[in-house]
């Protein structure tokens, strides 16, 4: 296709220069002619072809006027070609932008790969929480549906072949907080995760599976967060049967809050120079509850969850604090 376009371009350039030479030959030296050299000839042709028409140069011979008529008719074709190409380029740009072709600069964001009813529910919670989200889909219908649901700056959608792993750079996958892989079939999820981790071994993946027996396989791949769907559902159902009020509270805590009064279970990492580093769990618990209304419930260290630590347990850098807070005060712990 490129060679064909190149040959057509060379043909038009050759024809143009041939007409220029003929026009120059029949006009130069003719009585009353004002086209006296090649520079005048090229200027006349360009002014005519671009439909500017200054009128400072014009042919006076029969063949000169004939070639001038060719340039006039050619100017109509050139103008139509330019407008058509411009329209196509604008349309192509808009289409590529809709497809996410130009990528995103999001960092520390969440990514969902694959779209189905379950990933839609996950996306709703992430968007509701005000987190940045990138979604990778392979169906244009899914892209249009997502844009209607989440038409805001916090959500970026990329239409791509899911197996084109190089294209995932467009969702800035290496700087993502978490990558959730969502396929209907556990085997598809496992195979895809293997390929994805081979390309981007440092990413932090989350998967939801039906078959708990595959958990060891995902652990071997370095997937830290594996959610067994049936196990979670069965625990909730059992809790609603014999501890319904506990189940109601649990559901409320893990759901994204919609008002400043709603309670959430939150987590915050103790970054360098945080004031809580080096303090005991008990002192931090009392301080946070008394001064900020925050209830400290657990600590995660090196991905090991320590529930209700001993009073003398010392908090260290990079520990993750897990606490209950409402919308008003849950961010204050970051600056503590």
mmCIF file of C-alpha atoms in Angstrom:
data_model
loop_
_atom_site.group_PDB
_atom_site.id
_atom_site.type_symbol
_atom_site.label_atom_id
_atom_site.label_comp_id
_atom_site.label_asym_id
_atom_site.label_seq_id
_atom_site.Cartn_x
_atom_site.Cartn_y
_atom_site.Cartn_z
ATOM 1 C CA UNK A 1 0.000 0.000 0.000
ATOM 2 C CA UNK A 2 2.835 2.399 0.851
ATOM 3 C CA UNK A 3 4.657 1.542 -2.396
ATOM 4 C CA UNK A 4 1.463 2.149 -4.376
ATOM 5 C CA UNK A 5 0.977 5.556 -2.762
ATOM 6 C CA UNK A 6 4.620 6.419 -3.409
ATOM 7 C CA UNK A 7 4.320 5.503 -7.109
ATOM 8 C CA UNK A 8 1.129 7.568 -7.432
ATOM 9 C CA UNK A 9 2.855 10.522 -5.767
ATOM 10 C CA UNK A 10 5.863 10.244 -8.088
ATOM 11 C CA UNK A 11 3.502 10.063 -11.092
ATOM 12 C CA UNK A 12 1.648 13.238 -10.066
ATOM 13 C CA UNK A 13 4.894 15.109 -9.400
ATOM 14 C CA UNK A 14 6.233 14.056 -12.803
ATOM 15 C CA UNK A 15 3.014 15.142 -14.584
ATOM 16 C CA UNK A 16 3.005 18.452 -12.695
ATOM 17 C CA UNK A 17 6.587 19.268 -13.653
ATOM 18 C CA UNK A 18 5.912 18.237 -17.259
ATOM 19 C CA UNK A 19 2.974 20.680 -17.455
ATOM 20 C CA UNK A 20 5.130 23.371 -15.864
ATOM 21 C CA UNK A 21 7.822 22.842 -18.476
ATOM 22 C CA UNK A 22 5.311 22.936 -21.367
ATOM 23 C CA UNK A 23 3.690 26.093 -19.968
ATOM 24 C CA UNK A 24 7.083 27.722 -19.587
ATOM 25 C CA UNK A 25 8.075 26.712 -23.142
ATOM 26 C CA UNK A 26 4.944 28.130 -24.834
ATOM 27 C CA UNK A 27 4.792 31.342 -22.781
ATOM 28 C CA UNK A 28 8.405 32.540 -22.560
ATOM 29 C CA UNK A 29 9.295 34.805 -25.451
ATOM 30 C CA UNK A 30 5.705 35.206 -26.644
ATOM 31 C CA UNK A 31 4.570 38.789 -27.257
ATOM 32 C CA UNK A 32 2.612 40.146 -24.275
ATOM 33 C CA UNK A 33 3.518 37.201 -22.003
ATOM 34 C CA UNK A 34 4.145 38.011 -18.340
ATOM 35 C CA UNK A 35 5.379 34.536 -17.430
ATOM 36 C CA UNK A 36 9.050 35.009 -18.219
ATOM 37 C CA UNK A 37 10.896 32.290 -16.288
ATOM 38 C CA UNK A 38 10.396 29.024 -14.381
ATOM 39 C CA UNK A 39 9.967 30.853 -11.077
ATOM 40 C CA UNK A 40 7.007 32.768 -12.539
ATOM 41 C CA UNK A 41 5.590 29.501 -13.910
ATOM 42 C CA UNK A 42 5.761 27.677 -10.583
ATOM 43 C CA UNK A 43 4.298 30.681 -8.763
ATOM 44 C CA UNK A 44 1.380 30.895 -11.192
ATOM 45 C CA UNK A 45 0.667 27.159 -10.850
ATOM 46 C CA UNK A 46 0.764 27.197 -7.053
ATOM 47 C CA UNK A 47 -1.475 30.291 -6.790
ATOM 48 C CA UNK A 48 -3.952 28.639 -9.172
ATOM 49 C CA UNK A 49 -3.899 25.178 -7.602
ATOM 50 C CA UNK A 50 -4.453 26.616 -4.119
ATOM 51 C CA UNK A 51 -7.410 28.706 -5.442
ATOM 52 C CA UNK A 52 -5.782 31.927 -4.220
ATOM 53 C CA UNK A 53 -5.714 33.516 -7.664
ATOM 54 C CA UNK A 54 -3.731 36.750 -7.239
ATOM 55 C CA UNK A 55 -3.896 37.457 -10.986
ATOM 56 C CA UNK A 56 -0.340 38.788 -11.134
ATOM 57 C CA UNK A 57 0.619 36.082 -13.658
ATOM 58 C CA UNK A 58 -1.544 34.483 -16.364
ATOM 59 C CA UNK A 59 -0.981 32.657 -19.662
ATOM 60 C CA UNK A 60 -1.689 34.408 -22.980
ATOM 61 C CA UNK A 61 -1.101 31.623 -25.537
ATOM 62 C CA UNK A 62 -3.650 28.970 -26.507
ATOM 63 C CA UNK A 63 -1.665 26.069 -25.055
ATOM 64 C CA UNK A 64 -0.731 28.136 -22.042
ATOM 65 C CA UNK A 65 -4.394 28.841 -21.317
ATOM 66 C CA UNK A 66 -5.218 25.178 -21.930
ATOM 67 C CA UNK A 67 -2.690 24.145 -19.281
ATOM 68 C CA UNK A 68 -4.020 26.940 -17.050
ATOM 69 C CA UNK A 69 -7.486 25.389 -17.389
ATOM 70 C CA UNK A 70 -6.019 22.042 -16.308
ATOM 71 C CA UNK A 71 -4.586 23.753 -13.221
ATOM 72 C CA UNK A 72 -7.969 25.390 -12.472
ATOM 73 C CA UNK A 73 -9.803 22.064 -12.712
ATOM 74 C CA UNK A 74 -6.998 20.428 -10.755
ATOM 75 C CA UNK A 75 -7.402 22.987 -7.986
ATOM 76 C CA UNK A 76 -10.985 21.797 -7.440
ATOM 77 C CA UNK A 77 -9.803 18.220 -7.160
ATOM 78 C CA UNK A 78 -6.936 19.214 -4.854
ATOM 79 C CA UNK A 79 -9.242 21.204 -2.577
ATOM 80 C CA UNK A 80 -11.681 18.289 -2.407
ATOM 81 C CA UNK A 81 -8.825 15.871 -1.703
ATOM 82 C CA UNK A 82 -7.397 18.061 1.051
ATOM 83 C CA UNK A 83 -10.797 18.495 2.741
ATOM 84 C CA UNK A 84 -11.532 14.763 2.469
ATOM 85 C CA UNK A 85 -8.141 13.787 3.894
ATOM 86 C CA UNK A 86 -8.500 16.349 6.687
ATOM 87 C CA UNK A 87 -11.929 14.994 7.576
ATOM 88 C CA UNK A 88 -10.607 11.424 7.570
ATOM 89 C CA UNK A 89 -7.632 12.369 9.771
ATOM 90 C CA UNK A 90 -9.894 14.152 12.292
ATOM 91 C CA UNK A 91 -12.305 11.204 12.312
ATOM 92 C CA UNK A 92 -9.404 8.772 12.733
ATOM 93 C CA UNK A 93 -7.972 10.842 15.598
ATOM 94 C CA UNK A 94 -11.326 10.937 17.426
ATOM 95 C CA UNK A 95 -11.760 7.183 16.911
ATOM 96 C CA UNK A 96 -8.275 6.400 18.224
ATOM 97 C CA UNK A 97 -8.851 8.659 21.214
ATOM 98 C CA UNK A 98 -12.115 6.874 22.020
ATOM 99 C CA UNK A 99 -10.306 3.539 21.816
ATOM 100 C CA UNK A 100 -7.654 4.763 24.254
ATOM 101 C CA UNK A 101 -4.962 4.556 21.571
ATOM 102 C CA UNK A 102 -3.035 7.533 22.988
ATOM 103 C CA UNK A 103 -2.813 6.014 26.470
ATOM 104 C CA UNK A 104 -3.092 7.510 29.933
ATOM 105 C CA UNK A 105 -0.698 9.108 32.413
ATOM 106 C CA UNK A 106 -2.501 7.648 35.451
ATOM 107 C CA UNK A 107 -0.272 6.377 38.259
ATOM 108 C CA UNK A 108 -1.035 4.379 41.396
ATOM 109 C CA UNK A 109 -4.339 3.445 39.764
ATOM 110 C CA UNK A 110 -6.381 0.254 39.452
ATOM 111 C CA UNK A 111 -6.646 -1.741 36.230
ATOM 112 C CA UNK A 112 -9.337 -4.224 35.207
ATOM 113 C CA UNK A 113 -8.516 -6.548 32.310
ATOM 114 C CA UNK A 114 -11.619 -8.171 30.845
ATOM 115 C CA UNK A 115 -15.241 -7.103 31.146
ATOM 116 C CA UNK A 116 -18.196 -9.069 32.487
ATOM 117 C CA UNK A 117 -20.952 -8.710 35.077
ATOM 118 C CA UNK A 118 -18.574 -9.384 37.967
ATOM 119 C CA UNK A 119 -15.880 -6.922 36.845
ATOM 120 C CA UNK A 120 -18.637 -4.340 36.340
ATOM 121 C CA UNK A 121 -19.548 -4.620 40.033
ATOM 122 C CA UNK A 122 -15.876 -4.268 40.973
ATOM 123 C CA UNK A 123 -15.538 -1.185 38.745
ATOM 124 C CA UNK A 124 -18.567 0.447 40.364
ATOM 125 C CA UNK A 125 -16.974 0.177 43.813
ATOM 126 C CA UNK A 126 -13.634 1.554 42.591
ATOM 127 C CA UNK A 127 -15.271 4.496 40.798
ATOM 128 C CA UNK A 128 -17.512 5.177 43.799
ATOM 129 C CA UNK A 129 -14.401 5.355 45.986
ATOM 130 C CA UNK A 130 -12.975 8.092 43.738
ATOM 131 C CA UNK A 131 -10.011 5.946 42.659
ATOM 132 C CA UNK A 132 -8.497 6.198 39.193
ATOM 133 C CA UNK A 133 -9.418 3.187 37.066
ATOM 134 C CA UNK A 134 -8.273 1.881 33.686
ATOM 135 C CA UNK A 135 -10.295 -0.859 31.970
ATOM 136 C CA UNK A 136 -8.998 -3.005 29.105
ATOM 137 C CA UNK A 137 -11.656 -4.582 26.863
ATOM 138 C CA UNK A 138 -11.594 -6.367 23.524
ATOM 139 C CA UNK A 139 -15.132 -5.598 22.363
ATOM 140 C CA UNK A 140 -16.228 -2.216 21.008
ATOM 141 C CA UNK A 141 -19.710 -2.775 22.464
ATOM 142 C CA UNK A 142 -18.157 -3.075 25.933
ATOM 143 C CA UNK A 143 -16.182 0.131 25.388
ATOM 144 C CA UNK A 144 -19.338 2.063 24.466
ATOM 145 C CA UNK A 145 -21.269 0.614 27.420
ATOM 146 C CA UNK A 146 -18.512 1.521 29.891
ATOM 147 C CA UNK A 147 -18.264 5.069 28.524
ATOM 148 C CA UNK A 148 -21.984 5.523 29.136
ATOM 149 C CA UNK A 149 -21.634 4.204 32.694
ATOM 150 C CA UNK A 150 -18.433 5.974 33.738
ATOM 151 C CA UNK A 151 -17.987 9.020 31.560
ATOM 152 C CA UNK A 152 -15.546 10.856 33.799
ATOM 153 C CA UNK A 153 -11.861 11.676 34.026
ATOM 154 C CA UNK A 154 -11.255 8.981 36.663
ATOM 155 C CA UNK A 155 -11.979 6.160 34.206
ATOM 156 C CA UNK A 156 -9.847 5.357 31.154
ATOM 157 C CA UNK A 157 -10.858 2.629 28.679
ATOM 158 C CA UNK A 158 -8.556 0.882 26.222
ATOM 159 C CA UNK A 159 -9.942 -1.219 23.358
ATOM 160 C CA UNK A 160 -7.305 -3.783 22.532
ATOM 161 C CA UNK A 161 -6.589 -7.431 21.897
ATOM 162 C CA UNK A 162 -6.131 -8.675 25.456
ATOM 163 C CA UNK A 163 -3.199 -10.817 24.357
ATOM 164 C CA UNK A 164 -1.352 -7.822 22.942
ATOM 165 C CA UNK A 165 0.651 -7.360 26.135
ATOM 166 C CA UNK A 166 2.838 -4.611 24.658
ATOM 167 C CA UNK A 167 -0.311 -2.526 24.208
ATOM 168 C CA UNK A 168 -0.927 -2.590 27.971
ATOM 169 C CA UNK A 169 1.742 0.093 28.280
ATOM 170 C CA UNK A 170 -1.053 2.453 27.196
ATOM 171 C CA UNK A 171 -2.807 1.862 30.550
ATOM 172 C CA UNK A 172 0.508 2.477 32.336
ATOM 173 C CA UNK A 173 0.416 -1.029 33.785
ATOM 174 C CA UNK A 174 3.867 -0.824 35.365
ATOM 175 C CA UNK A 175 2.735 2.058 37.620
ATOM 176 C CA UNK A 176 -0.613 0.539 38.609
ATOM 177 C CA UNK A 177 -1.570 -0.089 42.235
ATOM 178 C CA UNK A 178 -3.371 -3.350 41.415
ATOM 179 C CA UNK A 179 -4.319 -5.276 38.266
ATOM 180 C CA UNK A 180 -7.549 -7.267 38.447
ATOM 181 C CA UNK A 181 -7.816 -10.040 35.831
ATOM 182 C CA UNK A 182 -11.435 -10.874 35.086
ATOM 183 C CA UNK A 183 -12.369 -13.874 32.936
ATOM 184 C CA UNK A 184 -15.413 -16.119 33.213
ATOM 185 C CA UNK A 185 -13.280 -19.282 33.231
ATOM 186 C CA UNK A 186 -10.623 -19.977 35.885
ATOM 187 C CA UNK A 187 -8.395 -21.741 33.356
ATOM 188 C CA UNK A 188 -8.462 -18.695 31.066
ATOM 189 C CA UNK A 189 -7.596 -16.513 34.058
ATOM 190 C CA UNK A 190 -4.652 -18.745 34.974
ATOM 191 C CA UNK A 191 -3.256 -18.947 31.426
ATOM 192 C CA UNK A 192 -3.596 -15.205 30.960
ATOM 193 C CA UNK A 193 -1.951 -14.493 34.326
ATOM 194 C CA UNK A 194 1.026 -16.673 33.386
ATOM 195 C CA UNK A 195 1.556 -14.735 30.154
ATOM 196 C CA UNK A 196 0.998 -11.376 31.816
ATOM 197 C CA UNK A 197 3.446 -12.050 34.663
ATOM 198 C CA UNK A 198 6.020 -13.218 32.136
ATOM 199 C CA UNK A 199 5.829 -9.787 30.465
ATOM 200 C CA UNK A 200 5.369 -7.676 33.617
ATOM 201 C CA UNK A 201 6.691 -9.691 36.544
ATOM 202 C CA UNK A 202 6.533 -6.812 39.057
ATOM 203 C CA UNK A 203 2.820 -6.021 38.758
ATOM 204 C CA UNK A 204 0.503 -6.814 41.672
ATOM 205 C CA UNK A 205 -2.361 -8.975 40.466
ATOM 206 C CA UNK A 206 -5.760 -9.725 41.960
ATOM 207 C CA UNK A 207 -7.913 -12.618 40.710
ATOM 208 C CA UNK A 208 -11.314 -13.985 41.677
ATOM 209 C CA UNK A 209 -11.707 -17.726 41.074
ATOM 210 C CA UNK A 210 -14.394 -20.383 41.388
ATOM 211 C CA UNK A 211 -12.087 -23.378 41.891
ATOM 212 C CA UNK A 212 -10.189 -23.018 45.164
ATOM 213 C CA UNK A 213 -7.833 -25.850 44.104
ATOM 214 C CA UNK A 214 -6.167 -23.434 41.685
ATOM 215 C CA UNK A 215 -5.154 -21.113 44.522
ATOM 216 C CA UNK A 216 -1.732 -22.775 44.872
ATOM 217 C CA UNK A 217 -1.049 -22.284 41.162
ATOM 218 C CA UNK A 218 -1.778 -18.554 41.416
ATOM 219 C CA UNK A 219 0.350 -18.301 44.548
ATOM 220 C CA UNK A 220 3.231 -19.904 42.652
ATOM 221 C CA UNK A 221 2.912 -17.132 40.044
ATOM 222 C CA UNK A 222 3.305 -14.495 42.743
ATOM 223 C CA UNK A 223 -0.349 -13.442 42.765
ATOM 224 C CA UNK A 224 -0.792 -12.107 46.282
ATOM 225 C CA UNK A 225 -4.554 -11.611 46.376
ATOM 226 C CA UNK A 226 -6.711 -14.553 45.290
ATOM 227 C CA UNK A 227 -10.404 -14.318 46.063
ATOM 228 C CA UNK A 228 -12.379 -17.595 46.061
ATOM 229 C CA UNK A 229 -15.842 -16.444 44.978
ATOM 230 C CA UNK A 230 -17.833 -19.379 46.357
ATOM 231 C CA UNK A 231 -15.984 -19.375 49.669
ATOM 232 C CA UNK A 232 -16.648 -15.661 50.209
ATOM 233 C CA UNK A 233 -20.314 -16.041 49.290
ATOM 234 C CA UNK A 234 -20.776 -19.101 51.501
ATOM 235 C CA UNK A 235 -19.226 -17.285 54.488
ATOM 236 C CA UNK A 236 -21.535 -14.308 53.978
ATOM 237 C CA UNK A 237 -24.592 -16.519 53.711
ATOM 238 C CA UNK A 238 -23.636 -18.453 56.845
ATOM 239 C CA UNK A 239 -23.015 -15.191 58.679
ATOM 240 C CA UNK A 240 -26.444 -13.868 57.677
ATOM 241 C CA UNK A 241 -27.981 -17.097 59.020
ATOM 242 C CA UNK A 242 -26.484 -17.152 62.512
ATOM 243 C CA UNK A 243 -24.994 -13.638 62.928
ATOM 244 C CA UNK A 244 -27.132 -11.369 60.736
ATOM 245 C CA UNK A 245 -26.130 -8.129 62.457
ATOM 246 C CA UNK A 246 -22.433 -8.950 62.097
ATOM 247 C CA UNK A 247 -23.022 -9.722 58.424
ATOM 248 C CA UNK A 248 -24.806 -6.389 57.933
ATOM 249 C CA UNK A 249 -21.914 -4.506 59.530
ATOM 250 C CA UNK A 250 -19.339 -6.437 57.494
ATOM 251 C CA UNK A 251 -21.176 -5.706 54.243
ATOM 252 C CA UNK A 252 -21.407 -2.036 55.137
ATOM 253 C CA UNK A 253 -17.723 -1.784 56.039
ATOM 254 C CA UNK A 254 -16.413 -3.378 52.846
ATOM 255 C CA UNK A 255 -18.751 -1.329 50.631
ATOM 256 C CA UNK A 256 -17.531 2.022 49.401
ATOM 257 C CA UNK A 257 -18.951 4.888 51.446
ATOM 258 C CA UNK A 258 -21.201 7.414 49.746
ATOM 259 C CA UNK A 259 -21.388 10.024 52.520
ATOM 260 C CA UNK A 260 -18.910 11.463 55.004
ATOM 261 C CA UNK A 261 -20.721 9.705 57.864
ATOM 262 C CA UNK A 262 -20.406 6.198 56.391
ATOM 263 C CA UNK A 263 -17.853 3.899 58.000
ATOM 264 C CA UNK A 264 -15.186 2.149 55.945
ATOM 265 C CA UNK A 265 -12.403 -0.302 56.628
ATOM 266 C CA UNK A 266 -9.329 1.505 55.339
ATOM 267 C CA UNK A 267 -5.621 0.875 55.070
ATOM 268 C CA UNK A 268 -2.598 3.182 55.160
ATOM 269 C CA UNK A 269 1.080 2.351 54.769
ATOM 270 C CA UNK A 270 3.515 3.865 57.241
ATOM 271 C CA UNK A 271 5.827 5.765 54.911
ATOM 272 C CA UNK A 272 9.274 7.003 56.063
ATOM 273 C CA UNK A 273 9.140 9.680 58.809
ATOM 274 C CA UNK A 274 5.524 8.862 59.725
ATOM 275 C CA UNK A 275 4.932 9.849 63.373
ATOM 276 C CA UNK A 276 3.485 6.456 64.305
ATOM 277 C CA UNK A 277 6.668 4.575 63.378
ATOM 278 C CA UNK A 278 8.308 3.218 66.537
ATOM 279 C CA UNK A 279 5.209 3.618 68.712
ATOM 280 C CA UNK A 280 3.419 0.682 70.322
ATOM 281 C CA UNK A 281 0.154 -0.657 68.939
ATOM 282 C CA UNK A 282 -1.671 0.197 72.181
ATOM 283 C CA UNK A 283 -0.460 3.807 72.273
ATOM 284 C CA UNK A 284 -1.348 4.271 68.597
ATOM 285 C CA UNK A 285 -4.774 2.700 69.165
ATOM 286 C CA UNK A 286 -5.561 5.065 72.059
ATOM 287 C CA UNK A 287 -4.162 8.128 70.268
ATOM 288 C CA UNK A 288 -6.079 7.514 67.034
ATOM 289 C CA UNK A 289 -9.346 6.722 68.824
ATOM 290 C CA UNK A 290 -9.136 9.643 71.237
ATOM 291 C CA UNK A 291 -7.943 12.354 68.843
ATOM 292 C CA UNK A 292 -9.328 11.294 65.476
ATOM 293 C CA UNK A 293 -12.163 8.830 66.131
ATOM 294 C CA UNK A 294 -10.286 6.122 64.247
ATOM 295 C CA UNK A 295 -10.397 2.500 65.430
ATOM 296 C CA UNK A 296 -7.203 0.565 64.686
ATOM 297 C CA UNK A 297 -8.010 -3.144 64.179
ATOM 298 C CA UNK A 298 -5.007 -4.852 62.552
ATOM 299 C CA UNK A 299 -1.545 -4.487 61.043
ATOM 300 C CA UNK A 300 -0.199 -6.112 57.877
ATOM 301 C CA UNK A 301 3.551 -6.705 57.766
ATOM 302 C CA UNK A 302 5.160 -8.266 54.694
ATOM 303 C CA UNK A 303 1.663 -9.362 53.593
ATOM 304 C CA UNK A 304 1.108 -11.210 56.871
ATOM 305 C CA UNK A 305 -2.074 -10.021 58.589
ATOM 306 C CA UNK A 306 -1.672 -9.501 62.342
ATOM 307 C CA UNK A 307 -5.136 -9.154 63.888
ATOM 308 C CA UNK A 308 -5.447 -7.308 67.196
ATOM 309 C CA UNK A 309 -1.681 -7.275 67.964
ATOM 310 C CA UNK A 310 -0.288 -7.338 71.487
ATOM 311 C CA UNK A 311 -0.244 -3.980 73.277
ATOM 312 C CA UNK A 312 3.551 -3.721 73.139
ATOM 313 C CA UNK A 313 3.690 -4.569 69.409
ATOM 314 C CA UNK A 314 5.914 -1.914 67.796
ATOM 315 C CA UNK A 315 4.893 -0.304 64.488
ATOM 316 C CA UNK A 316 7.593 -0.230 61.800
ATOM 317 C CA UNK A 317 8.155 1.549 58.500
ATOM 318 C CA UNK A 318 6.133 -0.002 55.638
ATOM 319 C CA UNK A 319 3.640 -1.579 58.038
ATOM 320 C CA UNK A 320 0.092 -1.294 56.727
ATOM 321 C CA UNK A 321 -2.428 -0.065 59.311
ATOM 322 C CA UNK A 322 -5.974 -1.377 58.942
ATOM 323 C CA UNK A 323 -8.613 0.716 60.674
ATOM 324 C CA UNK A 324 -12.267 1.749 60.749
ATOM 325 C CA UNK A 325 -13.011 5.383 59.975
ATOM 326 C CA UNK A 326 -15.662 7.555 58.393
ATOM 327 C CA UNK A 327 -15.295 9.813 55.385
ATOM 328 C CA UNK A 328 -14.376 12.824 57.497
ATOM 329 C CA UNK A 329 -11.400 11.377 59.328
ATOM 330 C CA UNK A 330 -10.098 8.441 57.302
ATOM 331 C CA UNK A 331 -7.585 10.631 55.445
ATOM 332 C CA UNK A 332 -6.213 12.296 58.594
ATOM 333 C CA UNK A 333 -4.199 9.234 59.555
ATOM 334 C CA UNK A 334 -1.991 9.736 56.487
ATOM 335 C CA UNK A 335 -0.684 13.020 57.927
ATOM 336 C CA UNK A 336 -0.441 11.747 61.486
#
